[in-house]
XYZ file of C-alpha atoms in Angstrom:
719
model
C -149.415 27.980 -160.502
C -151.487 27.533 -157.378
C -154.007 30.244 -156.362
C -152.034 31.542 -153.390
C -148.867 31.976 -155.403
C -150.854 33.857 -158.051
C -152.323 36.134 -155.434
C -148.898 36.953 -153.953
C -147.408 37.567 -157.408
C -150.314 39.862 -158.269
C -149.847 41.773 -155.055
C -146.193 42.314 -155.836
C -147.036 43.689 -159.287
C -150.046 45.819 -158.392
C -149.504 47.277 -154.925
C -147.074 49.538 -153.163
C -146.584 47.165 -150.232
C -142.979 46.238 -149.447
C -142.599 42.562 -150.344
C -139.007 41.461 -149.748
C -136.876 41.424 -152.894
C -134.722 38.511 -151.793
C -136.368 35.824 -149.713
C -135.646 32.262 -148.728
C -138.316 29.803 -147.790
C -138.743 29.334 -144.036
C -140.550 26.470 -142.345
C -143.498 28.654 -141.387
C -143.345 31.135 -144.290
C -146.587 31.844 -146.103
C -145.096 30.857 -149.460
C -143.538 27.624 -148.266
C -144.385 25.039 -150.956
C -144.900 22.395 -148.318
C -147.968 24.279 -147.072
C -149.485 24.956 -150.503
C -151.996 22.104 -150.351
C -153.339 23.205 -146.979
C -153.483 26.835 -148.033
C -155.190 25.906 -151.319
C -158.009 24.275 -149.317
C -158.227 27.284 -147.034
C -158.284 29.594 -150.063
C -161.137 27.684 -151.694
C -163.171 27.725 -148.499
C -162.702 31.442 -147.940
C -162.711 32.600 -151.593
C -166.423 33.369 -151.939
C -166.698 35.164 -148.611
C -163.397 37.060 -149.121
C -164.443 38.257 -152.580
C -167.683 39.604 -151.159
C -165.830 41.409 -148.337
C -163.354 42.958 -150.810
C -166.093 44.131 -153.147
C -167.978 45.727 -150.277
C -164.758 47.188 -148.911
C -163.992 48.919 -152.252
C -167.212 50.907 -152.103
C -167.577 51.499 -148.397
C -164.088 52.208 -147.158
C -162.172 54.179 -149.781
C -161.080 56.737 -147.195
C -158.959 54.259 -145.292
C -155.834 54.714 -147.355
C -154.100 58.084 -147.347
C -151.030 60.109 -148.107
C -150.076 60.302 -144.427
C -147.230 62.741 -145.062
C -149.809 65.501 -145.400
C -151.291 64.835 -141.948
C -150.005 65.968 -138.576
C -151.811 64.818 -135.434
C -153.175 67.498 -133.140
C -154.650 65.166 -130.515
C -153.782 65.373 -126.813
C -153.211 61.884 -125.425
C -154.602 61.223 -121.944
C -152.825 57.874 -121.369
C -149.571 56.277 -122.448
C -148.227 52.757 -121.769
C -145.296 50.694 -122.934
C -146.572 47.329 -124.133
C -143.190 45.614 -123.970
C -140.267 45.625 -121.551
C -137.896 47.365 -123.973
C -140.210 50.203 -124.871
C -140.291 49.206 -128.557
C -144.113 49.352 -128.615
C -145.784 52.446 -127.171
C -149.555 52.818 -127.029
C -151.234 56.190 -126.413
C -154.974 56.747 -126.247
C -157.791 59.133 -125.362
C -161.475 58.356 -125.139
C -164.864 60.061 -125.060
C -168.093 58.584 -123.749
C -168.624 56.678 -126.982
C -165.326 56.338 -128.854
C -161.631 55.781 -128.324
C -158.612 56.944 -130.376
C -155.237 55.204 -130.376
C -151.695 56.094 -131.393
C -149.420 53.085 -131.818
C -145.655 53.747 -132.105
C -143.621 50.627 -132.889
C -140.004 49.862 -133.703
C -140.558 48.235 -137.082
C -140.819 49.103 -140.742
C -143.207 46.196 -141.300
C -146.781 45.786 -140.274
C -148.064 46.424 -136.736
C -150.880 44.494 -135.109
C -152.986 45.460 -132.095
C -155.605 43.255 -130.481
C -158.184 43.301 -127.673
C -159.341 40.226 -125.808
C -160.334 38.906 -122.408
C -157.726 36.141 -122.694
C -153.986 36.296 -123.377
C -154.253 34.869 -126.883
C -155.715 35.820 -130.261
C -158.528 33.260 -130.276
C -161.733 35.258 -130.632
C -159.764 38.518 -130.267
C -160.546 41.788 -131.975
C -157.537 42.586 -134.182
C -156.402 45.589 -136.208
C -153.470 45.386 -138.689
C -151.828 48.410 -140.266
C -148.725 49.440 -142.167
C -147.172 52.250 -144.232
C -145.756 51.573 -147.731
C -142.384 52.898 -148.826
C -143.058 54.511 -152.180
C -145.826 56.990 -151.363
C -146.008 56.816 -147.550
C -149.599 55.576 -147.753
C -151.001 54.196 -144.472
C -153.366 51.235 -144.655
C -155.481 49.545 -141.995
C -157.522 46.348 -141.730
C -160.109 45.281 -139.109
C -159.759 41.550 -138.341
C -160.724 39.007 -135.680
C -159.147 35.831 -134.405
C -160.860 32.525 -135.087
C -162.372 30.843 -132.060
C -160.619 27.474 -132.347
C -157.533 28.371 -134.355
C -154.642 30.815 -134.023
C -155.453 32.537 -137.275
C -157.209 35.769 -138.190
C -159.663 36.758 -140.882
C -161.023 40.142 -141.925
C -164.256 41.411 -140.382
C -167.289 41.679 -142.631
C -167.736 45.240 -141.396
C -164.644 47.454 -141.042
C -165.215 49.522 -137.870
C -161.766 51.085 -137.386
C -161.159 54.568 -138.772
C -157.590 55.257 -139.866
C -156.509 58.835 -139.019
C -152.860 58.889 -140.006
C -149.759 56.794 -140.483
C -146.132 57.357 -141.241
C -142.711 55.810 -140.754
C -139.087 56.840 -140.488
C -135.918 54.788 -140.699
C -136.746 52.749 -137.578
C -140.375 53.219 -136.473
C -143.925 52.993 -137.741
C -146.579 55.251 -136.182
C -150.328 54.916 -136.773
C -153.367 56.680 -135.377
C -156.872 55.244 -135.612
C -160.154 55.228 -133.732
C -163.297 53.214 -133.179
C -166.528 53.154 -131.151
C -166.255 51.689 -127.663
C -169.071 49.366 -128.681
C -169.266 48.936 -132.426
C -172.351 46.726 -132.185
C -170.389 44.218 -134.262
C -170.109 40.710 -132.841
C -166.694 40.382 -134.435
C -165.375 43.349 -132.397
C -164.426 43.509 -128.724
C -166.534 45.810 -126.520
C -164.159 48.164 -124.699
C -165.514 48.703 -121.179
C -164.453 49.154 -117.576
C -162.902 45.708 -117.151
C -159.249 44.882 -117.665
C -158.461 44.189 -121.321
C -155.657 42.004 -122.585
C -153.818 44.154 -125.147
C -152.213 41.949 -127.807
C -149.427 43.362 -130.003
C -147.360 42.085 -132.874
C -144.620 43.506 -135.054
C -143.821 42.293 -138.570
C -140.201 42.307 -139.791
C -139.087 44.831 -142.377
C -140.666 44.052 -145.715
C -143.670 42.271 -144.178
C -146.365 44.645 -145.434
C -148.849 42.477 -147.261
C -146.847 39.326 -146.488
C -147.584 38.393 -142.890
C -145.404 35.532 -141.606
C -146.334 33.249 -138.747
C -143.367 34.075 -136.499
C -143.296 37.703 -135.391
C -142.289 39.642 -132.290
C -145.426 39.744 -130.147
C -146.748 39.925 -126.603
C -149.608 40.846 -124.301
C -150.167 43.501 -121.630
C -153.211 43.818 -119.330
C -154.651 47.372 -119.181
C -157.820 49.193 -118.302
C -158.432 51.507 -121.201
C -161.312 53.468 -119.670
C -160.017 55.143 -116.549
C -159.998 58.750 -115.309
C -156.906 60.751 -116.038
C -154.605 60.466 -113.033
C -152.219 63.360 -112.861
C -150.275 65.127 -110.102
C -151.306 68.541 -108.912
C -150.351 71.521 -111.019
C -148.787 72.987 -107.880
C -145.409 71.552 -106.825
C -145.609 68.469 -104.613
C -143.302 67.388 -101.850
C -142.388 63.727 -101.461
C -141.425 61.364 -98.692
C -139.656 58.107 -99.603
C -140.295 55.110 -97.360
C -138.155 52.214 -98.525
C -136.351 49.172 -97.286
C -132.571 49.614 -97.004
C -130.200 46.874 -98.205
C -132.311 43.891 -97.269
C -130.833 40.598 -98.494
C -133.532 38.096 -99.445
C -131.983 34.624 -98.988
C -132.285 32.104 -101.772
C -133.824 29.580 -99.371
C -136.993 31.646 -98.763
C -139.790 31.435 -101.319
C -141.912 34.011 -99.491
C -140.876 36.687 -97.026
C -142.626 39.457 -95.111
C -140.579 42.385 -93.910
C -141.780 45.268 -91.724
C -140.012 48.597 -91.268
C -141.018 51.542 -89.045
C -140.647 55.107 -90.340
C -140.955 58.456 -88.583
C -143.182 60.959 -90.339
C -141.608 64.128 -91.762
C -141.389 67.046 -89.334
C -144.339 69.176 -90.393
C -145.637 72.092 -88.287
C -149.139 71.867 -89.717
C -151.380 69.317 -91.356
C -150.585 68.370 -94.948
C -152.501 66.108 -97.335
C -151.163 62.979 -99.005
C -152.402 63.185 -102.576
C -150.693 60.230 -104.223
C -148.036 57.547 -104.145
C -145.806 55.643 -106.546
C -143.750 52.454 -106.222
C -139.959 52.561 -105.902
C -138.790 49.130 -107.095
C -135.046 48.476 -106.693
C -134.276 44.758 -106.529
C -130.868 43.487 -107.644
C -129.917 39.823 -107.917
C -126.703 38.844 -106.162
C -124.135 37.262 -108.500
C -120.808 36.105 -107.124
C -121.645 37.832 -103.820
C -122.252 41.178 -105.542
C -125.588 42.855 -106.387
C -125.894 43.550 -110.120
C -128.335 45.593 -112.114
C -129.891 43.351 -114.733
C -132.291 44.728 -117.308
C -134.554 41.688 -117.582
C -134.512 40.531 -113.978
C -137.902 40.486 -112.252
C -138.309 41.970 -108.791
C -139.580 39.616 -106.054
C -141.651 42.472 -104.569
C -145.243 41.189 -104.707
C -147.100 43.928 -102.837
C -146.497 46.725 -100.309
C -148.775 48.413 -97.764
C -147.967 51.504 -95.701
C -149.853 51.656 -92.394
C -150.433 54.357 -89.803
C -149.291 53.335 -86.298
C -151.650 54.504 -83.557
C -149.705 53.411 -80.473
C -146.529 55.511 -80.336
C -146.491 56.430 -76.656
C -142.894 55.363 -76.022
C -141.158 57.754 -78.394
C -137.697 56.449 -77.612
C -138.590 52.856 -78.499
C -140.390 53.871 -81.703
C -137.498 56.075 -82.710
C -135.110 53.164 -82.285
C -137.337 51.033 -84.490
C -137.454 53.811 -87.098
C -133.640 53.909 -87.182
C -133.303 50.125 -87.342
C -133.293 47.720 -90.278
C -136.797 46.373 -89.695
C -138.317 43.079 -88.647
C -139.049 39.677 -90.145
C -142.867 39.687 -90.195
C -143.583 36.869 -87.707
C -141.018 38.199 -85.189
C -142.032 41.864 -85.215
C -142.743 43.482 -81.802
C -146.290 43.176 -80.524
C -146.626 46.955 -80.395
C -146.613 47.003 -84.202
C -150.059 45.415 -84.094
C -151.324 48.983 -83.697
C -150.187 49.688 -87.306
C -153.479 48.646 -88.874
C -154.768 51.639 -90.912
C -153.559 51.461 -94.537
C -152.778 54.744 -96.299
C -151.139 53.322 -99.441
C -151.531 49.895 -100.998
C -149.467 48.824 -104.021
C -149.478 45.501 -105.887
C -147.915 44.097 -109.032
C -148.727 45.981 -112.213
C -149.756 49.180 -110.510
C -148.081 52.493 -111.323
C -149.340 53.977 -108.062
C -152.232 56.353 -107.681
C -153.063 60.052 -107.387
C -156.193 60.727 -105.378
C -159.205 62.584 -106.720
C -158.840 66.357 -106.341
C -161.367 66.712 -103.516
C -159.694 64.311 -101.009
C -156.369 63.894 -99.208
C -155.051 61.678 -96.439
C -153.793 63.699 -93.420
C -150.069 63.813 -92.727
C -148.152 65.669 -90.007
C -151.085 66.977 -88.019
C -149.945 68.286 -84.608
C -150.670 65.615 -82.009
C -151.541 63.111 -84.809
C -149.751 60.107 -86.224
C -145.966 60.214 -85.889
C -144.940 56.735 -87.049
C -145.777 54.517 -89.969
C -144.959 50.895 -90.868
C -144.119 49.669 -94.365
C -144.994 46.033 -94.906
C -143.361 44.395 -97.961
C -144.242 40.947 -99.242
C -141.528 39.279 -101.318
C -142.493 36.396 -103.575
C -139.220 34.593 -104.304
C -140.497 31.390 -105.915
C -137.392 31.212 -108.138
C -135.267 31.081 -104.944
C -132.796 33.762 -105.991
C -130.628 35.747 -103.592
C -131.598 39.396 -104.001
C -130.606 42.738 -102.496
C -133.659 44.941 -102.171
C -134.155 48.664 -101.608
C -137.776 48.968 -102.687
C -140.525 51.075 -101.161
C -143.137 53.745 -101.808
C -142.817 57.437 -102.646
C -145.523 59.458 -100.877
C -146.586 62.729 -102.555
C -148.040 65.395 -100.253
C -148.931 69.074 -100.277
C -149.575 71.873 -97.721
C -152.607 72.966 -99.742
C -155.389 71.106 -98.017
C -158.167 69.577 -99.989
C -161.883 69.656 -99.162
C -162.034 66.336 -97.286
C -159.813 64.169 -95.034
C -159.834 60.663 -96.555
C -158.852 57.240 -95.278
C -158.392 53.679 -96.567
C -160.509 50.798 -95.274
C -159.537 47.155 -95.722
C -162.374 44.665 -96.221
C -162.927 41.129 -97.495
C -161.901 37.655 -96.404
C -159.563 37.543 -93.394
C -156.156 36.253 -94.573
C -156.096 32.755 -93.152
C -155.608 29.106 -94.128
C -159.337 28.718 -93.386
C -159.882 30.337 -96.793
C -159.865 27.266 -99.086
C -160.286 27.034 -102.869
C -160.674 23.428 -104.119
C -158.665 22.353 -107.177
C -160.068 21.672 -110.640
C -162.837 24.316 -110.379
C -163.753 26.621 -113.214
C -165.577 29.266 -111.150
C -165.400 28.754 -107.387
C -166.652 31.644 -105.212
C -165.608 32.857 -101.769
C -166.923 35.837 -99.859
C -165.947 38.254 -97.076
C -168.450 40.417 -95.157
C -168.222 43.815 -93.455
C -171.166 43.598 -91.064
C -173.797 46.274 -90.419
C -172.922 46.176 -86.685
C -169.387 47.311 -87.558
C -170.455 50.137 -89.867
C -173.121 51.280 -87.379
C -170.592 51.531 -84.544
C -167.788 53.271 -86.429
C -169.326 55.548 -89.049
C -170.846 59.017 -88.645
C -174.589 59.594 -88.738
C -174.407 60.930 -92.287
C -172.353 57.902 -93.460
C -169.295 58.006 -95.696
C -168.553 58.607 -99.400
C -166.631 55.923 -101.260
C -164.211 57.377 -103.887
C -162.149 54.475 -105.243
C -161.437 50.776 -104.708
C -158.354 48.563 -105.137
C -159.451 44.922 -105.618
C -156.762 42.437 -104.626
C -156.281 38.682 -104.981
C -153.638 36.340 -106.398
C -153.107 34.306 -109.538
C -156.195 32.032 -109.693
C -158.723 34.852 -109.156
C -160.742 35.711 -112.297
C -163.415 38.063 -110.956
C -163.750 40.331 -107.907
C -166.885 42.229 -106.925
C -167.562 44.696 -104.108
C -171.276 44.548 -103.329
C -173.373 47.063 -101.422
C -176.336 45.934 -99.275
C -178.755 48.314 -97.598
C -181.334 46.624 -95.363
C -182.676 43.727 -97.388
C -181.869 45.159 -100.817
C -178.762 44.919 -102.979
C -177.725 48.247 -104.467
C -175.632 48.605 -107.675
C -172.154 47.162 -107.263
C -169.577 49.636 -105.925
C -166.749 48.130 -107.995
C -166.321 45.079 -110.174
C -163.581 43.434 -112.209
C -164.887 40.690 -114.491
C -161.532 39.912 -116.087
C -159.158 40.091 -113.125
C -155.441 39.767 -113.856
C -153.049 39.620 -110.884
C -150.346 41.167 -113.116
C -152.312 44.442 -113.273
C -153.745 45.795 -110.009
C -154.773 49.430 -110.214
C -157.313 51.336 -108.152
C -160.724 51.858 -109.763
C -162.469 55.213 -109.422
C -166.152 54.869 -108.402
C -167.985 57.068 -110.967
C -169.771 59.835 -109.128
C -168.768 58.326 -105.788
C -171.035 56.153 -103.615
C -172.909 57.165 -100.478
C -172.529 54.432 -97.834
C -174.808 54.638 -94.785
C -174.460 53.367 -91.266
C -175.695 49.760 -91.000
C -174.999 49.153 -94.689
C -173.111 45.964 -95.503
C -170.066 45.456 -97.708
C -169.543 42.093 -99.425
C -166.315 41.261 -101.270
C -166.861 38.275 -103.597
C -163.991 36.542 -105.449
C -164.325 33.944 -108.199
C -161.397 31.613 -108.863
C -160.329 29.336 -111.714
C -158.326 26.510 -110.189
C -158.540 24.105 -113.134
C -154.742 24.011 -113.399
C -154.240 23.165 -109.727
C -154.149 19.597 -108.390
C -154.301 20.376 -104.687
C -156.468 22.754 -102.635
C -155.313 26.378 -102.380
C -155.218 27.894 -98.916
C -155.472 31.524 -98.003
C -152.204 33.332 -97.237
C -149.710 35.920 -98.385
C -147.643 33.751 -100.736
C -148.362 34.044 -104.449
C -149.150 30.317 -104.439
C -151.888 30.996 -101.877
C -154.943 33.207 -102.283
C -156.572 36.379 -100.971
C -159.873 38.201 -101.483
C -159.623 41.850 -100.381
C -160.879 45.341 -101.137
C -159.005 48.511 -100.168
C -161.590 51.283 -100.120
C -160.745 55.003 -100.258
C -163.460 57.091 -98.604
C -164.260 60.324 -96.733
C -164.786 61.669 -94.140
C -162.081 59.891 -92.200
C -163.340 57.622 -89.382
C -161.777 55.345 -86.754
C -162.483 52.240 -88.808
C -159.370 50.507 -90.231
C -160.461 46.986 -91.191
C -163.709 45.002 -91.565
C -163.375 41.328 -92.449
C -164.885 37.894 -91.993
C -163.889 34.234 -92.143
C -165.573 30.882 -91.663
C -165.817 29.965 -87.956
C -163.363 27.174 -87.060
C -165.900 24.580 -85.935
C -168.116 25.062 -88.999
C -165.069 25.037 -91.304
C -163.796 21.638 -90.164
C -167.293 20.157 -89.996
C -167.787 21.158 -93.646
C -164.903 18.846 -94.512
C -166.265 16.051 -92.290
C -163.813 16.483 -89.375
C -165.124 16.465 -85.785
C -162.067 16.150 -83.515
C -158.235 16.330 -83.529
C -155.688 14.673 -81.308
C -154.278 16.957 -78.576
C -156.339 20.078 -79.326
C -159.977 20.938 -78.873
C -161.773 22.898 -81.541
C -161.794 25.937 -79.245
C -158.014 25.724 -78.854
C -157.615 25.489 -82.656
C -159.832 28.555 -82.980
C -157.686 30.381 -80.409
C -154.569 29.629 -82.503
C -156.151 31.069 -85.658
C -157.228 34.201 -83.779
C -154.074 34.594 -81.712
C -151.810 36.472 -84.148
C -148.931 34.525 -82.625
C -150.056 34.704 -78.976
C -150.278 31.113 -77.767
C -150.734 31.946 -74.107
C -153.138 29.571 -72.329
C -152.472 26.515 -74.488
C -150.906 23.381 -72.997
C -147.135 23.728 -72.688
C -146.291 20.862 -75.060
C -148.728 22.175 -77.687
C -147.394 25.733 -77.304
C -143.822 24.633 -77.910
C -144.812 22.498 -80.911
C -146.862 25.270 -82.498
C -144.586 28.213 -81.817
C -142.442 27.220 -84.797
C -145.550 27.120 -86.997
C -146.491 30.711 -86.245
C -145.227 32.682 -89.193
C -146.416 34.280 -92.341
C -148.135 31.116 -93.603
C -151.359 32.158 -91.803
C -152.051 28.690 -90.436
C -150.824 26.446 -93.272
C -148.265 24.852 -90.958
C -151.002 24.189 -88.409
C -153.150 22.484 -91.062
C -150.232 20.143 -91.778
C -149.792 19.371 -88.068
C -153.389 18.735 -87.033
C -154.082 14.968 -86.832
C -157.676 13.799 -87.165
C -159.189 11.691 -84.333
C -162.863 11.654 -85.376
C -164.524 10.382 -87.466
C -162.863 6.922 -87.626
C -162.686 6.835 -91.456
C -160.263 9.811 -91.418
C -158.444 8.879 -88.227
C -154.626 9.433 -88.019
C -154.536 11.552 -91.185
C -153.340 15.127 -91.039
C -155.997 17.581 -92.069
C -153.879 18.665 -95.031
C -153.588 15.050 -96.234
C -157.355 14.700 -95.846
C -157.937 17.801 -97.954
C -155.591 16.588 -100.673
C -157.307 13.194 -100.891
C -160.862 14.461 -101.218
C -162.619 13.619 -104.552
C -162.537 17.159 -105.937
C -163.650 16.037 -109.370
C -167.131 15.308 -107.972
C -169.319 18.369 -108.767
C -171.890 17.552 -106.067
C -169.161 17.640 -103.415
C -167.558 20.918 -104.482
C -170.940 22.630 -105.068
C -172.071 21.699 -101.568
C -168.824 22.908 -99.974
C -169.048 26.222 -101.881
C -172.667 26.699 -100.831
C -171.964 25.876 -97.186
C -168.930 28.168 -96.823
C -170.507 30.976 -98.910
C -174.094 31.034 -97.645
C -173.416 29.646 -94.157
C -171.943 31.129 -90.959
C -169.334 33.884 -90.983
C -167.202 35.217 -88.139
C -166.928 39.002 -88.498
C -164.127 41.331 -87.292
C -164.275 45.071 -86.904
C -160.885 46.776 -86.184
C -160.358 50.451 -85.318
C -157.235 52.505 -86.024
C -155.891 51.958 -82.509
C -156.199 48.153 -82.877
C -159.234 48.035 -80.585
C -162.507 46.404 -81.602
C -165.074 48.598 -83.262
C -167.693 45.921 -82.636
C -167.559 42.544 -80.835
C -166.509 39.481 -82.825
C -169.742 37.917 -83.980
C -170.808 34.756 -85.759
C -173.668 35.473 -88.143
C -175.311 33.994 -91.173
C -174.836 35.294 -94.662
C -177.050 38.361 -95.186
C -180.535 37.732 -96.538
C -181.268 40.255 -99.276
C -182.992 40.677 -102.617
C -180.451 40.480 -105.363
C -180.149 43.326 -107.814
C -182.055 42.417 -110.980
C -180.034 42.253 -114.178
C -180.290 45.328 -116.351
C -181.035 44.216 -119.905
C -181.059 47.724 -121.342
C -177.384 47.550 -122.330
C -177.877 44.155 -123.971
C -180.708 45.471 -126.103
C -179.003 48.701 -127.158
C -177.156 47.059 -130.048
C -178.591 45.280 -133.046
C -175.107 44.368 -134.243
C -174.748 46.552 -137.276
C -172.037 48.869 -138.442
C -171.509 51.943 -136.256
C -169.454 54.114 -138.584
C -167.530 57.108 -137.337
C -167.624 60.380 -139.290
C -164.795 60.497 -141.817
C -161.798 62.655 -140.935
C -159.796 61.684 -144.013
C -159.800 61.757 -147.792
C -158.960 59.187 -150.425
C -155.680 59.144 -152.293
C -156.646 57.269 -155.397
C -157.484 53.896 -156.865
C -153.961 52.557 -156.983
C -153.812 52.389 -153.209
C -157.205 50.707 -153.124
C -156.004 48.029 -155.536
C -153.056 47.249 -153.273
C -155.243 47.268 -150.191
C -157.705 44.843 -151.783
C -154.970 42.393 -152.688
C -153.390 42.620 -149.242
C -156.809 42.170 -147.699
C -157.179 38.801 -149.419
C -153.787 37.642 -148.170
C -154.387 38.994 -144.660
C -157.803 37.370 -144.398
C -156.239 34.007 -145.095
C -153.003 34.132 -143.229
C -152.556 36.796 -140.549
C -151.313 35.143 -137.359
C -150.215 36.784 -134.123
C -148.038 34.800 -131.825
């Protein structure tokens, strides 16, 4: 009998785990005879190390198996998230400054697995596996990690998870356990402020101690350390702003829709204290909208803006009663809708503001009209009926401060280019000191929270703070950005931002899977680099952005002249927002069709190079596509030139006027913040045990756990 078969047979005889009584061999089953030779080799390689782990585990971790029927949790859970679409896996948690406690409720009577990683796979992940046996209701838990170059898991040398309780009923298994945020164990994941990929897996009934390769599993991005967001204890009123019966045609991969709304009739000022998404998208089948459980909404993001220019009440009232406007054809007066008050993107559950701030609503003589801008990403080219929008929560009980949202970063434009095949390419947007000096009060502002926004190739976003020639600690940072999960980030303790301070939004992209350059724009196939900053006291500033000046941009890619248009005329087009007045008539007619929500992509395809001769008669887009992007010297020089070179800055006020003149300035010269090594030196990578909150239930359970540990070390796989 081979060693693995002996181990499994011993486990069946000695432990309480629920090995199936009647099994048939499956292609990927652990006991498949075809795999015995491979598993024998693996067993021999791991035998010495596994024996040592088990022996140590017997003496150090006896308390990790209990009679869970005698325990009833008394914890109050601060956060709760469904990890799957069906709600079969529910994760609750609460944390302190140093530790975090989880409750995992799963629809299975087999094992449950939970993992933490920066990637969406188990390689190098921190994994915990747990189950409850049938006979005595004993809960058992195992701390594992995924191998770096193989989709397989082994037990950690030090077990840093503390099992609190576990039980099961006819359908579900529930386990509670805790750990340190940083266990100082290199085999464990450090739980911090960044987004974490939560891995989960469910074993079929009878899988305790016999972990097959094929299980129900998935991933969900979450930030585990975040302040508790809860509505006010006093009743809140709500105002729903939503699109009504908009049909998204199957021929449009991306669509912007704008709809004007009249504010609620309020006799005195109220405060907006939160908002939540209202997603209602129904695919049209046989000319009828249907409600499908697994259908994905094409709503990519939504922003609600204040509209400053509402002098013609009759006209604005007509717009508010109408269906809305296709983005590129919206009336010019809607350009005054520039101050965001709510910004939602994929993965967000909305936001409730900190208790000391609120955004004004209904003030007499104040803002009467708002515009909802919805971006639909319909890459699957489905026909969809949409009624989505945002629910605004507000209260008559005013808070201490009037707050506002400020947009900052890279101006959304095709001049924002990310080359293909780059592992970590950076772009940057600047909010200039001239803008903050002209629009902010003498005492400055206080930054409360930040929503960092980009699209699918972004991997890191940072909001930097510069004062004079010195870099201050970062206001907000996401080192593991995931476009599927975009939630506002509270700035701990707030941040004082002075007049003449500078904001820098930096985005890092991974374009290794792209074969052509990515241009800036609203489509999910394009890119953005933005920060939405919640602050108080409220000012006139609505937006503060930058982009590469047109001449410097094209010179960076070796282009000096186009046919039919001067560089100044090209710049006018990019800055025109659809106004082509003053261009030659034939150019105006050709380009009017290009003005849309592609932010200049159509123009890039239409510009034909005249100089230099080696690029002559190529369109600029063809020239970009043919550049040797695999040459590191080329891409490094382009990144350095566009990052550290000249930037054209824009400063917009709430009434769509300029807060400061458009300027072309060099990247700020400042002393970078030195790296703080204190955190790196705080751990010597040893066990950080939590105080025991449990008691042992006897040696029989430990025998079963030891046997299962051997099997799990060798064979646990999540996928």
